[in-house]
CSV table of C-alpha atoms and ligand atoms in Angstrom, one decimal:
chain,number,residue,atom,x,y,z
A,818,MET,CA,-32.1,-186.6,-152.3
A,819,GLY,CA,-33.9,-185.4,-155.1
A,820,LEU,CA,-37.4,-187.0,-156.6
A,821,ARG,CA,-35.3,-188.7,-159.3
A,822,ARG,CA,-33.1,-189.9,-157.8
A,823,LEU,CA,-35.6,-191.8,-155.0
A,824,PHE,CA,-37.6,-192.8,-157.5
A,825,LEU,CA,-34.6,-194.9,-159.1
A,826,LYS,CA,-33.6,-195.7,-155.9
A,827,TYR,CA,-37.0,-196.8,-155.1
A,828,LEU,CA,-37.4,-198.7,-158.5
A,829,HIS,CA,-34.0,-200.4,-158.4
A,830,GLU,CA,-35.3,-201.8,-154.5
A,831,MET,CA,-39.0,-202.4,-155.9
A,832,GLU,CA,-36.9,-205.0,-158.5
A,833,LYS,CA,-34.8,-206.5,-156.0
A,834,THR,CA,-38.0,-207.4,-153.8
A,835,GLU,CA,-39.4,-210.6,-154.5
A,836,ASN,CA,-42.9,-211.1,-155.3
A,837,THR,CA,-44.7,-212.6,-152.6
A,838,ARG,CA,-48.2,-212.6,-152.6
A,839,CYS,CA,-48.7,-210.9,-149.1
A,840,PRO,CA,-51.1,-212.6,-146.8
A,841,LEU,CA,-53.2,-210.1,-144.2
A,842,LEU,CA,-53.1,-209.7,-140.8
A,843,GLU,CA,-55.2,-207.6,-138.9
A,844,VAL,CA,-55.4,-203.9,-136.8
A,845,ARG,CA,-57.9,-203.9,-134.7
A,846,GLY,CA,-59.6,-206.1,-136.4
A,847,ILE,CA,-59.1,-204.6,-140.2
A,848,PRO,CA,-57.4,-207.1,-142.8
A,849,LEU,CA,-54.3,-205.9,-143.9
A,850,PRO,CA,-51.1,-206.9,-145.9
A,851,GLU,CA,-48.9,-208.3,-143.2
A,852,PRO,CA,-45.8,-205.7,-144.3
A,853,ILE,CA,-48.1,-203.0,-143.6
A,854,VAL,CA,-49.6,-204.7,-140.1
A,855,ARG,CA,-45.6,-205.1,-139.1
A,856,HIS,CA,-44.9,-201.2,-139.4
A,857,PHE,CA,-48.0,-200.3,-138.8
A,858,SER,CA,-46.9,-198.7,-134.9
A,859,ARG,CA,-44.4,-196.1,-137.4
A,860,VAL,CA,-47.7,-195.3,-138.8
A,861,GLU,CA,-49.9,-194.5,-136.3
A,862,LYS,CA,-47.2,-191.7,-134.9
A,863,PHE,CA,-46.8,-190.2,-138.5
A,864,GLN,CA,-46.7,-186.7,-137.7
A,865,ALA,CA,-49.2,-184.5,-140.1
A,866,PHE,CA,-49.1,-181.2,-140.6
A,867,LYS,CA,-51.2,-178.3,-140.9
A,868,GLY,CA,-51.4,-178.2,-145.1
A,869,ASP,CA,-51.4,-181.6,-145.5
A,870,LEU,CA,-54.0,-183.3,-147.9
A,871,LEU,CA,-54.9,-186.7,-147.3
A,872,ILE,CA,-56.6,-188.3,-150.2
A,873,ALA,CA,-58.6,-191.5,-148.8
A,874,THR,CA,-60.4,-194.2,-150.3
A,875,TYR,CA,-61.4,-197.7,-150.2
A,876,PRO,CA,-58.9,-199.5,-153.4
A,877,LYS,CA,-59.8,-198.9,-156.2
A,878,ALA,CA,-62.1,-196.0,-156.1
A,879,GLY,CA,-60.7,-193.6,-157.8
A,880,THR,CA,-57.5,-192.6,-155.9
A,881,THR,CA,-55.1,-192.0,-159.3
A,882,TRP,CA,-57.0,-189.8,-160.8
A,883,THR,CA,-58.2,-187.7,-157.9
A,884,GLN,CA,-54.4,-187.9,-157.5
A,885,GLU,CA,-54.0,-186.7,-160.8
A,886,ILE,CA,-56.0,-183.7,-160.8
A,887,VAL,CA,-55.2,-182.6,-157.0
A,888,ASP,CA,-51.6,-182.5,-158.3
A,889,LEU,CA,-52.3,-180.6,-161.8
A,890,ILE,CA,-54.6,-178.2,-159.2
A,891,LEU,CA,-52.1,-177.7,-156.8
A,892,ASN,CA,-49.2,-177.2,-159.1
A,893,GLU,CA,-50.9,-174.2,-161.3
A,894,VAL,CA,-52.0,-176.7,-164.1
A,895,ASP,CA,-48.5,-177.5,-165.3
A,896,GLU,CA,-47.8,-180.4,-167.2
A,897,GLU,CA,-44.7,-180.9,-166.8
A,898,LYS,CA,-43.9,-180.3,-163.2
A,899,CYS,CA,-46.8,-182.9,-162.7
A,900,ARG,CA,-44.9,-185.2,-164.4
A,901,ARG,CA,-41.6,-185.1,-162.4
A,902,GLY,CA,-42.4,-188.4,-160.8
A,903,PRO,CA,-44.7,-191.3,-161.1
A,904,THR,CA,-47.8,-190.3,-158.5
A,905,HIS,CA,-46.5,-192.9,-156.0
A,906,VAL,CA,-43.7,-190.7,-155.4
A,907,ARG,CA,-45.5,-187.0,-156.0
A,908,MET,CA,-48.5,-188.5,-153.8
A,909,PRO,CA,-46.9,-190.9,-151.6
A,910,PHE,CA,-49.2,-193.6,-150.1
A,911,LEU,CA,-49.1,-193.1,-146.0
A,912,GLU,CA,-49.1,-197.0,-145.0
A,913,MET,CA,-47.4,-198.9,-148.2
A,914,THR,CA,-44.3,-200.6,-147.5
A,915,SER,CA,-42.6,-203.3,-148.2
A,916,PRO,CA,-40.9,-206.1,-146.1
A,917,ASP,CA,-37.9,-203.5,-146.2
A,918,PRO,CA,-39.9,-200.6,-144.1
A,919,ASN,CA,-37.1,-198.2,-145.7
A,920,ILE,CA,-39.0,-198.6,-148.6
A,921,SER,CA,-42.0,-197.4,-147.7
A,922,GLY,CA,-44.5,-194.5,-148.5
A,923,MET,CA,-43.0,-193.0,-144.5
A,924,ALA,CA,-40.0,-192.8,-146.0
A,925,LYS,CA,-41.2,-190.9,-148.8
A,926,LEU,CA,-43.1,-188.9,-147.0
A,927,GLU,CA,-40.4,-188.0,-143.9
A,928,LYS,CA,-38.4,-186.8,-146.6
A,929,MET,CA,-40.7,-184.7,-148.2
A,930,ASP,CA,-41.5,-181.0,-146.8
A,931,PRO,CA,-44.8,-180.1,-146.0
A,932,PRO,CA,-47.4,-179.8,-147.3
A,933,ARG,CA,-48.0,-182.8,-148.6
A,934,VAL,CA,-50.6,-184.7,-150.3
A,935,ILE,CA,-51.0,-188.4,-149.1
A,936,LYS,CA,-52.7,-191.1,-150.2
A,937,THR,CA,-54.5,-193.8,-148.0
A,938,HIS,CA,-57.0,-196.4,-148.0
A,939,LEU,CA,-57.6,-196.6,-144.3
A,940,PRO,CA,-60.5,-197.1,-143.2
A,941,ILE,CA,-61.4,-193.3,-141.0
A,942,GLN,CA,-60.5,-195.1,-137.4
A,943,LEU,CA,-57.0,-196.1,-138.6
A,944,VAL,CA,-56.3,-192.4,-139.7
A,945,PRO,CA,-53.4,-191.1,-137.8
A,946,GLN,CA,-54.4,-189.1,-135.1
A,947,SER,CA,-52.1,-186.0,-136.0
A,948,PHE,CA,-54.2,-185.7,-139.2
A,949,TRP,CA,-57.5,-184.8,-137.0
A,950,ASP,CA,-55.1,-182.5,-134.5
A,951,ALA,CA,-53.6,-180.9,-137.4
A,952,GLY,CA,-57.2,-180.1,-138.9
A,953,CYS,CA,-55.7,-181.1,-142.2
A,954,LYS,CA,-58.2,-181.6,-145.2
A,955,VAL,CA,-59.4,-184.9,-146.4
A,956,ILE,CA,-60.4,-185.6,-149.7
A,957,TYR,CA,-62.4,-188.5,-149.5
A,958,VAL,CA,-63.5,-191.0,-153.2
A,959,ALA,CA,-66.2,-193.4,-152.9
A,960,ARG,CA,-67.1,-195.7,-155.8
A,961,ASN,CA,-70.2,-198.5,-156.0
A,962,PRO,CA,-69.6,-201.3,-154.3
A,963,LYS,CA,-69.9,-203.6,-157.7
A,964,ASP,CA,-67.6,-202.2,-160.0
A,965,SER,CA,-65.1,-201.5,-157.2
A,966,VAL,CA,-65.3,-205.1,-156.4
A,967,VAL,CA,-64.5,-205.7,-159.9
A,968,SER,CA,-62.0,-203.7,-160.4
A,969,TYR,CA,-60.6,-205.2,-157.3
A,970,PHE,CA,-60.2,-208.8,-158.3
A,971,TYR,CA,-58.1,-207.7,-161.2
A,972,PHE,CA,-56.3,-205.8,-159.3
A,973,ASP,CA,-55.7,-208.5,-157.1
A,974,ARG,CA,-54.7,-211.2,-159.5
A,975,MET,CA,-52.3,-208.8,-161.5
A,976,ASN,CA,-50.3,-206.8,-158.1
A,977,LEU,CA,-48.0,-210.3,-156.9
A,978,THR,CA,-47.9,-208.4,-153.9
A,979,GLN,CA,-51.8,-209.0,-152.8
A,980,PRO,CA,-52.9,-211.9,-151.3
A,981,GLU,CA,-54.2,-214.7,-154.1
A,982,PRO,CA,-57.4,-213.8,-154.9
A,983,GLY,CA,-58.8,-216.8,-155.8
A,984,PRO,CA,-61.8,-218.0,-158.1
A,985,TRP,CA,-64.7,-214.7,-158.6
A,986,GLY,CA,-67.4,-216.1,-157.0
A,987,GLU,CA,-65.5,-216.4,-153.8
A,988,TYR,CA,-63.6,-213.1,-153.9
A,989,LEU,CA,-67.3,-211.4,-154.1
A,990,GLU,CA,-67.7,-213.3,-150.7
A,991,LYS,CA,-64.7,-212.2,-149.2
A,992,PHE,CA,-66.0,-208.8,-150.3
A,993,MET,CA,-69.3,-209.0,-148.6
A,994,LYS,CA,-67.9,-210.3,-145.5
A,995,GLY,CA,-65.2,-207.1,-145.1
A,996,GLN,CA,-62.2,-210.0,-145.5
A,997,LEU,CA,-60.1,-208.2,-148.2
A,998,GLY,CA,-57.4,-206.2,-147.7
A,999,TRP,CA,-58.6,-202.6,-145.7
A,1000,GLY,CA,-61.5,-204.6,-144.8
A,1001,SER,CA,-64.9,-204.1,-145.3
A,1002,TRP,CA,-66.3,-202.1,-148.0
A,1003,TYR,CA,-69.6,-201.2,-146.1
A,1004,ASP,CA,-67.3,-199.8,-143.3
A,1005,HIS,CA,-65.5,-197.8,-145.1
A,1006,VAL,CA,-67.9,-195.5,-147.0
A,1007,LYS,CA,-70.1,-195.3,-143.9
A,1008,GLY,CA,-66.9,-194.4,-141.8
A,1009,TYR,CA,-66.2,-191.7,-143.6
A,1010,TRP,CA,-69.8,-190.0,-144.2
A,1011,ARG,CA,-70.6,-189.8,-140.9
A,1012,GLU,CA,-67.5,-187.7,-140.3
A,1013,LYS,CA,-68.0,-185.8,-143.4
A,1014,GLN,CA,-69.8,-182.5,-141.4
A,1015,ASN,CA,-67.5,-183.2,-138.3
A,1016,LYS,CA,-64.3,-183.4,-140.2
A,1017,ASN,CA,-63.0,-181.1,-143.0
A,1018,ILE,CA,-64.3,-183.9,-145.5
A,1019,LEU,CA,-65.0,-183.5,-148.9
A,1020,TYR,CA,-66.9,-186.6,-150.0
A,1021,LEU,CA,-66.7,-186.9,-153.9
A,1022,PHE,CA,-68.4,-190.0,-156.1
A,1023,TYR,CA,-66.3,-192.2,-158.8
A,1024,GLU,CA,-69.7,-191.9,-161.0
A,1025,ASP,CA,-70.0,-188.0,-160.3
A,1026,MET,CA,-66.6,-187.4,-161.5
A,1027,LYS,CA,-67.1,-189.8,-164.6
A,1028,GLU,CA,-70.4,-188.0,-165.6
A,1029,ASN,CA,-69.6,-185.0,-165.0
A,1030,SER,CA,-65.7,-184.2,-164.6
A,1031,ALA,CA,-65.5,-180.7,-164.6
A,1032,ARG,CA,-68.1,-180.0,-161.8
A,1033,GLU,CA,-65.9,-182.2,-159.6
A,1034,VAL,CA,-63.2,-180.7,-160.4
A,1035,ILE,CA,-64.6,-177.4,-159.6
A,1036,ARG,CA,-65.8,-178.6,-156.5
A,1037,ILE,CA,-62.0,-179.9,-155.6
A,1038,SER,CA,-60.8,-177.0,-156.8
A,1039,GLU,CA,-63.2,-174.7,-154.2
A,1040,PHE,CA,-62.3,-177.1,-151.0
A,1041,LEU,CA,-58.3,-176.4,-152.0
A,1042,GLY,CA,-59.2,-172.5,-152.0
A,1043,GLN,CA,-58.6,-172.4,-155.4
A,1044,HIS,CA,-60.9,-170.3,-157.8
A,1045,LEU,CA,-60.0,-172.0,-161.8
A,1046,SER,CA,-60.8,-170.1,-164.7
A,1047,LYS,CA,-63.1,-172.0,-167.3
A,1048,ASP,CA,-59.7,-172.7,-169.6
A,1049,VAL,CA,-57.9,-174.1,-166.6
A,1050,VAL,CA,-60.7,-176.3,-165.5
A,1051,ASP,CA,-61.1,-178.0,-169.1
A,1052,LYS,CA,-57.4,-178.1,-169.1
A,1053,ILE,CA,-57.8,-180.2,-166.3
A,1054,VAL,CA,-60.5,-182.2,-167.6
A,1055,LYS,CA,-58.3,-183.0,-170.6
A,1056,LEU,CA,-55.5,-184.1,-169.0
A,1057,THR,CA,-57.2,-186.6,-166.3
A,1058,THR,CA,-59.5,-188.2,-169.0
A,1059,PHE,CA,-59.0,-192.3,-168.8
A,1060,ALA,CA,-57.3,-192.3,-172.2
A,1061,ALA,CA,-54.9,-189.0,-171.3
A,1062,MET,CA,-54.0,-191.0,-167.9
A,1063,CYS,CA,-53.6,-194.0,-169.7
A,1064,ASP,CA,-50.8,-192.8,-172.0
A,1065,ASN,CA,-48.6,-190.5,-168.7
A,1066,PRO,CA,-46.5,-192.8,-167.7
A,1067,MET,CA,-46.3,-190.7,-164.4
A,1068,ALA,CA,-49.4,-191.4,-164.0
A,1069,ASN,CA,-50.3,-195.2,-165.1
A,1070,TYR,CA,-48.5,-196.5,-162.9
A,1071,SER,CA,-45.8,-198.2,-165.5
A,1072,ALA,CA,-43.2,-197.5,-163.1
A,1073,VAL,CA,-44.1,-200.6,-161.8
A,1074,PRO,CA,-42.3,-203.6,-162.6
A,1075,ASP,CA,-44.0,-206.1,-164.2
A,1076,THR,CA,-42.3,-208.9,-161.4
A,1077,ILE,CA,-44.8,-207.1,-159.6
A,1078,PHE,CA,-48.1,-206.0,-162.0
A,1079,ASP,CA,-48.3,-208.6,-163.9
A,1080,ARG,CA,-49.7,-207.3,-166.7
A,1081,LYS,CA,-50.4,-210.1,-169.0
A,1082,VAL,CA,-53.2,-210.3,-166.6
A,1083,SER,CA,-54.5,-206.8,-166.1
A,1084,GLN,CA,-53.3,-203.4,-166.8
A,1085,PHE,CA,-53.9,-200.8,-163.6
A,1086,MET,CA,-55.6,-198.5,-166.0
A,1087,ARG,CA,-57.8,-201.2,-166.9
A,1088,LYS,CA,-61.4,-200.1,-168.4
A,1089,GLY,CA,-62.7,-196.8,-165.8
A,1090,GLU,CA,-66.0,-197.1,-166.8
A,1091,VAL,CA,-69.4,-196.8,-164.4
A,1092,GLY,CA,-71.4,-200.3,-164.7
A,1093,ASP,CA,-68.6,-203.3,-166.0
A,1094,TRP,CA,-70.1,-204.6,-163.5
A,1095,PRO,CA,-72.9,-206.5,-165.1
A,1096,ASN,CA,-70.1,-208.3,-167.4
A,1097,HIS,CA,-68.7,-210.5,-163.9
A,1098,PHE,CA,-71.5,-210.6,-161.6
A,1099,SER,CA,-74.3,-213.5,-162.3
A,1100,PRO,CA,-77.9,-212.7,-162.1
A,1101,GLU,CA,-78.3,-214.9,-158.8
A,1102,GLU,CA,-74.7,-213.1,-157.8
A,1103,ASP,CA,-76.1,-209.9,-157.6
A,1104,ALA,CA,-79.5,-210.9,-156.3
A,1105,VAL,CA,-77.3,-212.3,-152.9
A,1106,PHE,CA,-75.1,-208.9,-152.9
A,1107,GLU,CA,-78.5,-206.6,-153.3
A,1108,GLU,CA,-79.7,-207.8,-150.4
A,1109,HIS,CA,-76.5,-208.0,-148.4
A,1110,TYR,CA,-76.1,-204.5,-149.6
A,1111,HIS,CA,-79.7,-203.1,-148.4
A,1112,LYS,CA,-79.1,-204.6,-145.0
A,1113,MET,CA,-75.6,-203.2,-144.7
A,1114,MET,CA,-76.7,-199.5,-145.9
A,1115,ALA,CA,-79.8,-199.9,-144.0
A,1116,ASP,CA,-77.8,-198.0,-141.0
A,1117,THR,CA,-76.1,-195.1,-143.1
A,1118,PRO,CA,-77.7,-194.6,-146.6
A,1119,ILE,CA,-75.5,-193.5,-149.1
A,1120,PRO,CA,-76.4,-192.7,-152.4
A,1121,PHE,CA,-74.3,-195.0,-154.6
A,1122,ARG,CA,-75.1,-195.1,-158.3
A,1123,PHE,CA,-74.5,-198.6,-160.1
A,1124,SER,CA,-75.1,-197.5,-163.5
A,1125,LEU,CA,-75.1,-193.4,-165.1
A,1126,SER,CA,-78.6,-193.8,-166.2
A,1127,GLU,CA,-79.6,-193.7,-162.4
B,2405,PPS,S1,-55.6,-198.1,-155.9
B,2405,PPS,O1,-54.7,-198.9,-156.6
B,2405,PPS,O2,-56.5,-198.4,-154.8
B,2405,PPS,O3,-55.1,-196.4,-155.6
B,2405,PPS,O4,-56.6,-197.6,-157.6
B,2405,PPS,P1,-57.4,-196.4,-157.9
B,2405,PPS,O5,-56.7,-195.7,-158.3
B,2405,PPS,O6,-58.7,-196.2,-156.8
B,2405,PPS,O7,-58.5,-196.8,-158.6
B,2405,PPS,C1,-58.1,-197.6,-160.2
B,2405,PPS,C2,-59.4,-197.8,-160.7
B,2405,PPS,O8,-59.6,-196.3,-161.4
B,2405,PPS,C3,-59.9,-196.4,-162.6
B,2405,PPS,N1,-59.2,-194.8,-163.2
B,2405,PPS,C4,-60.5,-194.1,-163.8
B,2405,PPS,N2,-61.2,-193.8,-164.5
B,2405,PPS,C5,-61.7,-193.2,-164.7
B,2405,PPS,N3,-60.6,-192.1,-165.0
B,2405,PPS,C6,-59.3,-191.9,-165.1
B,2405,PPS,N4,-58.7,-190.7,-165.4
B,2405,PPS,C7,-58.7,-192.9,-164.1
B,2405,PPS,N5,-57.9,-193.5,-163.6
B,2405,PPS,C8,-57.9,-194.8,-163.0
B,2405,PPS,C9,-58.6,-197.5,-162.6
B,2405,PPS,O9,-58.8,-198.0,-164.2
B,2405,PPS,C10,-59.4,-198.5,-162.0
B,2405,PPS,O10,-60.8,-199.2,-162.2
B,2405,PPS,P2,-61.0,-200.1,-163.1
B,2405,PPS,O11,-62.7,-200.2,-163.1
B,2405,PPS,O12,-60.2,-201.7,-162.8
B,2405,PPS,O13,-60.5,-199.9,-164.7
């Protein structure tokens, strides 16, 4: 089936999907939305092939941004080609499924010829073994936890398939306890950090991408074995700014119906900044968070930045 027909079928099925907020269940101690847990035995058996590229993140770390950069690099900055379908059709979300498993990232991936670009939020220990056996490259993007939790809060409020987030203060506590979907942010960022030398992992930071997008585009392209001219790098940077992606219907998730993304609550492309967190954390919450953060990260210090002036 062509990408366009696949997309139309997906839209039709999404519109039929009841917009119930899914509870979280666990896979090996990691909380995940119920439909994902129910079909996880299938995800574990996913067959990755050499050449497939995995883009892995904890939710809200800049996945979509990175996917757009990668798609442009791999398609010689052919703007039209990169508008052949929305992000989640061009680069499917490995573990994502709906109550109907025929509408899933796996179903889309199985119809695509390798090499494929695949999105996941799975912590490293849940990534299907075939990725490691095939020696696939992995791009991991990490974002500081304060901006991540703010972004996730807005997302959980607007995405009517995610568990009800409740009030901000309680949400922040759940984040710190690793009780949100895809589990502990701390374990997630540390898991990939520890393995980055042993496995083929390029570890990026959202803050670095904001600070100097051209530098990070070059890092990504070199990781993918491509040398880009300055003009090409500049073009990719221009096409993947927050403003450009907001205006790109194939990169801004506008294809997801309002019955699933309640855009009266928030946009998927919400703010796209480093350092929005002080608008949400009270000084007391920040003090508690800081103490907890330093305790949790003591065994694996990772140079996160909470503002671009650091
Ligand atoms: S998801 O649902 O987990 O895949 O979301 P993800 O794409 O990882 O993260 C969404 C946040 O990334 C911001 N974003 C960007 N920031 C800067 N530049 C560009 N081009 C860009 N594209 C997406 C998006 O706005 C979300 O962050 P917040 O802070 O909520 O705005």
